[in-house]
mmCIF file of C-alpha atoms in Angstrom:
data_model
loop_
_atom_site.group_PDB
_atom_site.id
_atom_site.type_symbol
_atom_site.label_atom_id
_atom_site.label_comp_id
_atom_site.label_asym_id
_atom_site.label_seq_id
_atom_site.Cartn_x
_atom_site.Cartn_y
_atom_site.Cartn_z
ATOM 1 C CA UNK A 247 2.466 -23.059 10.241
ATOM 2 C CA UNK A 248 2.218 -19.472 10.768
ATOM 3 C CA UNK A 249 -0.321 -17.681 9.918
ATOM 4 C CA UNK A 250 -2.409 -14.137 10.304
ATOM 5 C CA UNK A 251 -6.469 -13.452 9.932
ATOM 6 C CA UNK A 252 -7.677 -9.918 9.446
ATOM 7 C CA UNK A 253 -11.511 -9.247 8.822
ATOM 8 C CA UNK A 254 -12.885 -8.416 5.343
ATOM 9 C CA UNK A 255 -12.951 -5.190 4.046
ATOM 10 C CA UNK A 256 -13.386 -2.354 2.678
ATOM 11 C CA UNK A 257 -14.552 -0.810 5.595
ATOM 12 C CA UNK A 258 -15.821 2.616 5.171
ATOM 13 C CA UNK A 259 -16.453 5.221 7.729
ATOM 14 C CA UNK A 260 -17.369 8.992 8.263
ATOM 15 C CA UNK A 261 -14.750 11.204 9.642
ATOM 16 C CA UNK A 262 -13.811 11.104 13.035
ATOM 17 C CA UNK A 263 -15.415 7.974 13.297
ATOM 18 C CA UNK A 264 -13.986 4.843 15.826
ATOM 19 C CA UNK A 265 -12.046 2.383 13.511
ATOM 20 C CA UNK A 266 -11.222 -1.511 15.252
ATOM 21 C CA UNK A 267 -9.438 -3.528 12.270
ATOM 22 C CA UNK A 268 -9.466 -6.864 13.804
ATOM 23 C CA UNK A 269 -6.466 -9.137 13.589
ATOM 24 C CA UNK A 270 -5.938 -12.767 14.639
ATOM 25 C CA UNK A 271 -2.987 -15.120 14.500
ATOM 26 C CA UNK A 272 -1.324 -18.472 14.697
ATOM 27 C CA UNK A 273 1.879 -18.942 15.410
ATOM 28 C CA UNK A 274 4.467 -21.124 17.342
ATOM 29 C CA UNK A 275 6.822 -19.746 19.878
ATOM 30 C CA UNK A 276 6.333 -15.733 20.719
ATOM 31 C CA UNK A 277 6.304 -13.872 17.205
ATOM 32 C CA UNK A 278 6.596 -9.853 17.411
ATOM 33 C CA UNK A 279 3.483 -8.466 15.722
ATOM 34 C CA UNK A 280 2.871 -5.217 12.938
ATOM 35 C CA UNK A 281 0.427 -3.230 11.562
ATOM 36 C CA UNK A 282 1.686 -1.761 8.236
ATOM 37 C CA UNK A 283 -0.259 0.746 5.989
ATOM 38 C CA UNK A 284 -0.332 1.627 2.305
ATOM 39 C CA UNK A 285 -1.549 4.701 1.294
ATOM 40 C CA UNK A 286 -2.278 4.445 -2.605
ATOM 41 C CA UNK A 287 -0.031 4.060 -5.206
ATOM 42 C CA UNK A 288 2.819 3.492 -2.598
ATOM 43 C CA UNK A 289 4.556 0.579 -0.699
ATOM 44 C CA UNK A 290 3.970 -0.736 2.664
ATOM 45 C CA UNK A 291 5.128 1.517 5.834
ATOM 46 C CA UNK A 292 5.372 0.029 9.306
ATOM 47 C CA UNK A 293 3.339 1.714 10.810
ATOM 48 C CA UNK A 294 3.614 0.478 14.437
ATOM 49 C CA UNK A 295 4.786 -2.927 16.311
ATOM 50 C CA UNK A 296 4.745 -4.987 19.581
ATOM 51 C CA UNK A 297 7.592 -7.433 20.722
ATOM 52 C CA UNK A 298 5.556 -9.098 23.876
ATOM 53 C CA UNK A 299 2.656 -9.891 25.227
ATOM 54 C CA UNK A 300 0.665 -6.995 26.930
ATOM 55 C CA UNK A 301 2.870 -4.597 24.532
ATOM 56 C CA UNK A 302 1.138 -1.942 23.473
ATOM 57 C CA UNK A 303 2.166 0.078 19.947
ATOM 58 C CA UNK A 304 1.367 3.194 19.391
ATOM 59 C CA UNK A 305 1.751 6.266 16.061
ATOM 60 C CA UNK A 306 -0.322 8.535 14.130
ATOM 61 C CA UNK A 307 -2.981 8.199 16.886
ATOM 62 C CA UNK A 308 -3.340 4.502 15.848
ATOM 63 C CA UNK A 309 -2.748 1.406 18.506
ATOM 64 C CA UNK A 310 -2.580 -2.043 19.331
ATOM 65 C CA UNK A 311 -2.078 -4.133 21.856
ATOM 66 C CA UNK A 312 -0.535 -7.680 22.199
ATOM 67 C CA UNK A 313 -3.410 -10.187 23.288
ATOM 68 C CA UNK A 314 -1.602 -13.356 24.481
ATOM 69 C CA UNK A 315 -4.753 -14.921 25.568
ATOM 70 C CA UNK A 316 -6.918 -13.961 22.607
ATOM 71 C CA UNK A 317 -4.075 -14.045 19.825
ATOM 72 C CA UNK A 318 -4.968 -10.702 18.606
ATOM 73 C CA UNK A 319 -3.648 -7.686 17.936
ATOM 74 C CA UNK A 320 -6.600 -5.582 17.185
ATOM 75 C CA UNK A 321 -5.595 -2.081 15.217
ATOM 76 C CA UNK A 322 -8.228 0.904 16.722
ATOM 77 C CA UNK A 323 -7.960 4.322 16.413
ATOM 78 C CA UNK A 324 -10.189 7.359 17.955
ATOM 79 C CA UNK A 325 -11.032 9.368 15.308
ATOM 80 C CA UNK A 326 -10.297 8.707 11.905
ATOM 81 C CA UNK A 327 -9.380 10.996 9.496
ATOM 82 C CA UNK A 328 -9.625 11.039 5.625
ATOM 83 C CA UNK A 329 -6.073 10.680 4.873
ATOM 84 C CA UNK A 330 -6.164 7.472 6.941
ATOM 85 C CA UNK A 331 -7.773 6.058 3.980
ATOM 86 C CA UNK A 332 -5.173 3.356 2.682
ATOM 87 C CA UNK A 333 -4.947 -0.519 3.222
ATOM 88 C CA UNK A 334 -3.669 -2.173 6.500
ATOM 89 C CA UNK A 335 -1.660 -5.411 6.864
ATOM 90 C CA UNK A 336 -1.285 -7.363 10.166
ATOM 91 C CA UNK A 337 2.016 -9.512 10.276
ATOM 92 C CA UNK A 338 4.069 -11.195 11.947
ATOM 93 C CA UNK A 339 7.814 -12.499 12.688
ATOM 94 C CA UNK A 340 9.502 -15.234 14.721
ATOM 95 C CA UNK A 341 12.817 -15.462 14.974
ATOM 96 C CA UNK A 342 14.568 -16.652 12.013
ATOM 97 C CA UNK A 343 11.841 -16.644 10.044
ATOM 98 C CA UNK A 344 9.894 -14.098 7.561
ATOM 99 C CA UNK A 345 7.291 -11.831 8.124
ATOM 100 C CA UNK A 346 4.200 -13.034 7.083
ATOM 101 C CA UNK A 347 0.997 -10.864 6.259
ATOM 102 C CA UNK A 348 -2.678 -10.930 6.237
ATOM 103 C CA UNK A 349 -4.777 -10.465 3.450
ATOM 104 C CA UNK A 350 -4.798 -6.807 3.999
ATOM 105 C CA UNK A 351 -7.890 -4.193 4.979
ATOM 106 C CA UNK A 352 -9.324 -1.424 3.030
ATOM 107 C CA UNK A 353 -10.303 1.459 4.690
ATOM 108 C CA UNK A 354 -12.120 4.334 3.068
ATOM 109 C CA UNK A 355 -12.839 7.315 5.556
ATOM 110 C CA UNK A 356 -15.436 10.014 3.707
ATOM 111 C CA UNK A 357 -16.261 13.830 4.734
ATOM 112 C CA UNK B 149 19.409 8.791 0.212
ATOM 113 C CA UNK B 150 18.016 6.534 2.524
ATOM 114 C CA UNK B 151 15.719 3.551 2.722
ATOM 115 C CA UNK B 152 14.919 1.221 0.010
ATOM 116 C CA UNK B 153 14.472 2.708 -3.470
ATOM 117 C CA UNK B 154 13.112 1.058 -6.516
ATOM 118 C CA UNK B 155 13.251 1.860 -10.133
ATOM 119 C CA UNK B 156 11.104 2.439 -12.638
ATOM 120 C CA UNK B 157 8.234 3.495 -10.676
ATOM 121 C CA UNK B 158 5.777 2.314 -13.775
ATOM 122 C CA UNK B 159 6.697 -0.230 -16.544
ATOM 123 C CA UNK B 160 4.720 -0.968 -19.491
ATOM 124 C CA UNK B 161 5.912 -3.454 -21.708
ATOM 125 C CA UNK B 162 5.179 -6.078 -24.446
ATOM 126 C CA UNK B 163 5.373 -9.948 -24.129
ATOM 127 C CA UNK B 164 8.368 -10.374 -26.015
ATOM 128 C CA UNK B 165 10.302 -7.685 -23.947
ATOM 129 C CA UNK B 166 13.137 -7.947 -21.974
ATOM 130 C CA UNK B 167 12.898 -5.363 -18.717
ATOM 131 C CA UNK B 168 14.828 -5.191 -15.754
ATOM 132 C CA UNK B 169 13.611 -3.545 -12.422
ATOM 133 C CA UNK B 170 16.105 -2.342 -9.566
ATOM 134 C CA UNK B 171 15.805 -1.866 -6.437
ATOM 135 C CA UNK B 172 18.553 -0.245 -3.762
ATOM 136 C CA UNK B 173 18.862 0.482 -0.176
ATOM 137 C CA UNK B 174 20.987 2.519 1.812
ATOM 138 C CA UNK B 175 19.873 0.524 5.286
ATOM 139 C CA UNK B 176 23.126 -1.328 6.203
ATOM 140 C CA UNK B 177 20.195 -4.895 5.959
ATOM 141 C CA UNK B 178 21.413 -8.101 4.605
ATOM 142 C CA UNK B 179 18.493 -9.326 3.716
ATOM 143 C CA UNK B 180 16.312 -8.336 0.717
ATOM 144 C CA UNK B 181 12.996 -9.382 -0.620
ATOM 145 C CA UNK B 182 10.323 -9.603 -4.518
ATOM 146 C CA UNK B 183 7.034 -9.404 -3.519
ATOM 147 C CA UNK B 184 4.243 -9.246 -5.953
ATOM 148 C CA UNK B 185 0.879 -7.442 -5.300
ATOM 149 C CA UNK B 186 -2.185 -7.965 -7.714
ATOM 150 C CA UNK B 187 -5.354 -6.765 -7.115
ATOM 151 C CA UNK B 188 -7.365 -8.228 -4.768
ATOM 152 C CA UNK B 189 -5.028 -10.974 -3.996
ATOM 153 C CA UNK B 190 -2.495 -11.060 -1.128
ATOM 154 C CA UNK B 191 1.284 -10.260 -1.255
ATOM 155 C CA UNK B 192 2.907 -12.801 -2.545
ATOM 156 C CA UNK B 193 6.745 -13.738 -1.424
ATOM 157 C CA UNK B 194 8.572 -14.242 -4.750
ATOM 158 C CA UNK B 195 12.443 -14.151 -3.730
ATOM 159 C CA UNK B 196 14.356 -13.887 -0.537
ATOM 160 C CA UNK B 197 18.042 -13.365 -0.647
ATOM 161 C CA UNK B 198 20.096 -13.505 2.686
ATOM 162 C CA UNK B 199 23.919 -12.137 2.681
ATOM 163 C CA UNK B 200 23.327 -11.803 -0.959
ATOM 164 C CA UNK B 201 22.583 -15.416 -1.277
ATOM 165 C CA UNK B 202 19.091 -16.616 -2.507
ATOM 166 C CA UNK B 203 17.750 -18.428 0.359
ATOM 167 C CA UNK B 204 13.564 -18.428 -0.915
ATOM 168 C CA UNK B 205 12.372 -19.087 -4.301
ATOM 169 C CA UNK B 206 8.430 -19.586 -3.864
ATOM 170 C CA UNK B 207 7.711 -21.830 -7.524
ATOM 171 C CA UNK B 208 8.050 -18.498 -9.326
ATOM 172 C CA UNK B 209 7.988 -18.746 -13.108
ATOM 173 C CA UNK B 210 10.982 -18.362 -14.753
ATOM 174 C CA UNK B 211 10.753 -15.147 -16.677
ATOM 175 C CA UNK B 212 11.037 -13.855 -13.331
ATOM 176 C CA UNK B 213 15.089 -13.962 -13.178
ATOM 177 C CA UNK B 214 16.472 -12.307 -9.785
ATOM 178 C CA UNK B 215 20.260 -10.996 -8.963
ATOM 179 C CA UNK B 216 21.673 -9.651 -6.078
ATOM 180 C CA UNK B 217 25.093 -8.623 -7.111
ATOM 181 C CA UNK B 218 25.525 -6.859 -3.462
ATOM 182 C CA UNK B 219 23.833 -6.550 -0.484
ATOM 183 C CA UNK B 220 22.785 -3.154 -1.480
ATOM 184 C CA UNK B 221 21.263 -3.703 -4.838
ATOM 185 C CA UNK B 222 18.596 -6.286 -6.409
ATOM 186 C CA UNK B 223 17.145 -6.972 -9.854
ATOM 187 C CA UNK B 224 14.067 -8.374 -10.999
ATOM 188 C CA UNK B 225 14.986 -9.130 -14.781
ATOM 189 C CA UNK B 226 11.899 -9.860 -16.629
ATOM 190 C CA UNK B 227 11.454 -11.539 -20.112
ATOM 191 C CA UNK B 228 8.338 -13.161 -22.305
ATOM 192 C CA UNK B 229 6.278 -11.845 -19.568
ATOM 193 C CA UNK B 230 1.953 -12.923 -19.970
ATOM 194 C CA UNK B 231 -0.319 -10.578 -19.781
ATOM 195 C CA UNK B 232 -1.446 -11.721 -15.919
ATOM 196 C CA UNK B 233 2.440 -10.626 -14.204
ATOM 197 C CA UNK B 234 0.805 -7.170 -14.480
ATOM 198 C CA UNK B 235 0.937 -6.130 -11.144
ATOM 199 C CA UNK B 236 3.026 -4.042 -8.526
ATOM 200 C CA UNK B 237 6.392 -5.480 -7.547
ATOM 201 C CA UNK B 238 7.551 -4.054 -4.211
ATOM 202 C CA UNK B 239 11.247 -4.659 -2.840
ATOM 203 C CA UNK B 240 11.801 -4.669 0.667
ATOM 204 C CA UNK B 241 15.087 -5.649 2.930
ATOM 205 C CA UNK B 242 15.501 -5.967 6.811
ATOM 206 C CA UNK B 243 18.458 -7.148 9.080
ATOM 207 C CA UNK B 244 17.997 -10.628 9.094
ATOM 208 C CA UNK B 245 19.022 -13.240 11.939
ATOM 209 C CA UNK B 246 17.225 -13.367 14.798
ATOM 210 C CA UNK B 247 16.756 -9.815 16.145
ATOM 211 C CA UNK B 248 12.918 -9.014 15.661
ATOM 212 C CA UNK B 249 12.719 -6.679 12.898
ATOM 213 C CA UNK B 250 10.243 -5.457 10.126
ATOM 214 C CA UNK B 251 10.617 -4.746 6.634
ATOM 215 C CA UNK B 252 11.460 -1.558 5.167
ATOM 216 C CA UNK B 253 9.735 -1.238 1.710
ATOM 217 C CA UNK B 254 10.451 0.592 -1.432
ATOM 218 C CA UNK B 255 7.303 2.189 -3.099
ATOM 219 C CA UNK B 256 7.203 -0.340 -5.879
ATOM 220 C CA UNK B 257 7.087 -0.676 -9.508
ATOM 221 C CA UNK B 258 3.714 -0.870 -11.606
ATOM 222 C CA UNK B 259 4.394 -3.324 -14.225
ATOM 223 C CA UNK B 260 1.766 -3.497 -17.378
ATOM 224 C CA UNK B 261 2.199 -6.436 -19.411
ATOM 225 C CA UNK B 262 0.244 -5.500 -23.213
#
């Protein structure tokens, strides 16, 4: 079936640090993939999306880019900041189906 | 108001109460979703209702009692709840079918079962 891998968190990093959040997936046909966020105490916001391989999304500075070859859809942004601190989920959707998540990663950014 | 909104935003309540929580969006989607987060654990699918019919029902308990009475509103009603279905319930809908969509979420409900 389908399914998604991120890596373990938290991860924790100084300001304007580089953050990779590694994702992974398995899936049959050619599933659109997401990276959503929650910030705490709220619910999940998409925060950006590819439809095809070689698709790159893009917001807030954040992106990632649709790895046919590798199955990955790694989430990396420049400089983090500390109101980047939330959890991010990696999912996916084929069609007629529902989007399924990964575990989820912590991120903690300090001053 | 737009997007998906969900009602009461914190719930505390004993084990012999009866609670219901809402949720409503103002999205145009035919498709709406339960999920349950607990800490450290992933989100769990709970209920999936399609055109107002329930379509998913992932061997959830039944104190958890779910109604879509339109395609705009859903209800988690809640009763003889354990102390362990404390968690935060978060609604969601989309426009199901095939066009590749995600979710829109509501900001949840933090339930505390005493």
């Amino acid at each position: 079936g389908n399914s998604v891998t991120q890596m373990e968190g938290p991860v924790t990093l100084s300001e304007e640090a580089f953050l990779t959040i590694n994702c992974t997936y398995t899936a049959t046909g050619y599933p659109s993939l997401f990276w959503y966020v929650q910030y705490p105490g709220e619910g999940l916001q998409l925060l950006l999306k590819a439809t095809k391989a070689d698709d790159k999304g893009s917001n807030k500075g954040f992106e990632a880019t649709y790895r046919k070859e590798t199955t990955s859809f790694h989430l990396e942004k420049g400089s983090v900041q500390v109101s980047d601190s939330a959890v991010y989920f990696c999912a996916l959707k084929t069609s007629y189906d529902k989007v399924i998540f990964g575990p989820g990663t912590s991120l903690s950014v300090i001053p | 108001e737009t997007g998906v909104t969900q009602t009461p935003r914190h719930l505390v309540m004993g084990m012999t109460n009866k609670k219901s929580l809402k949720c409503e969006q103002h999205l145009g989607h035919n498709a709406m979703y339960w999920y349950k987060q607990s800490a450290k654990k992933p989100l769990e699918l709970m209920f999936v209702y399609s055109l107002e019919e329930r379509v998913e029902n992932n061997s959830v308990p039944s104190r958890f009692s779910p109604e879509c009475p339109n395609s705009s509103h859903l209800f988690l009603h809640l009763h003889t709840l354990q102390p362990e279905d404390s968690a935060l319930y978060l609604c969601a809908s989309s426009q199901g079918g095939g066009e590749i969509v995600g979710y829109t979420f509501g900001s949840g409900t933090r339930l505390t079962v005493v």
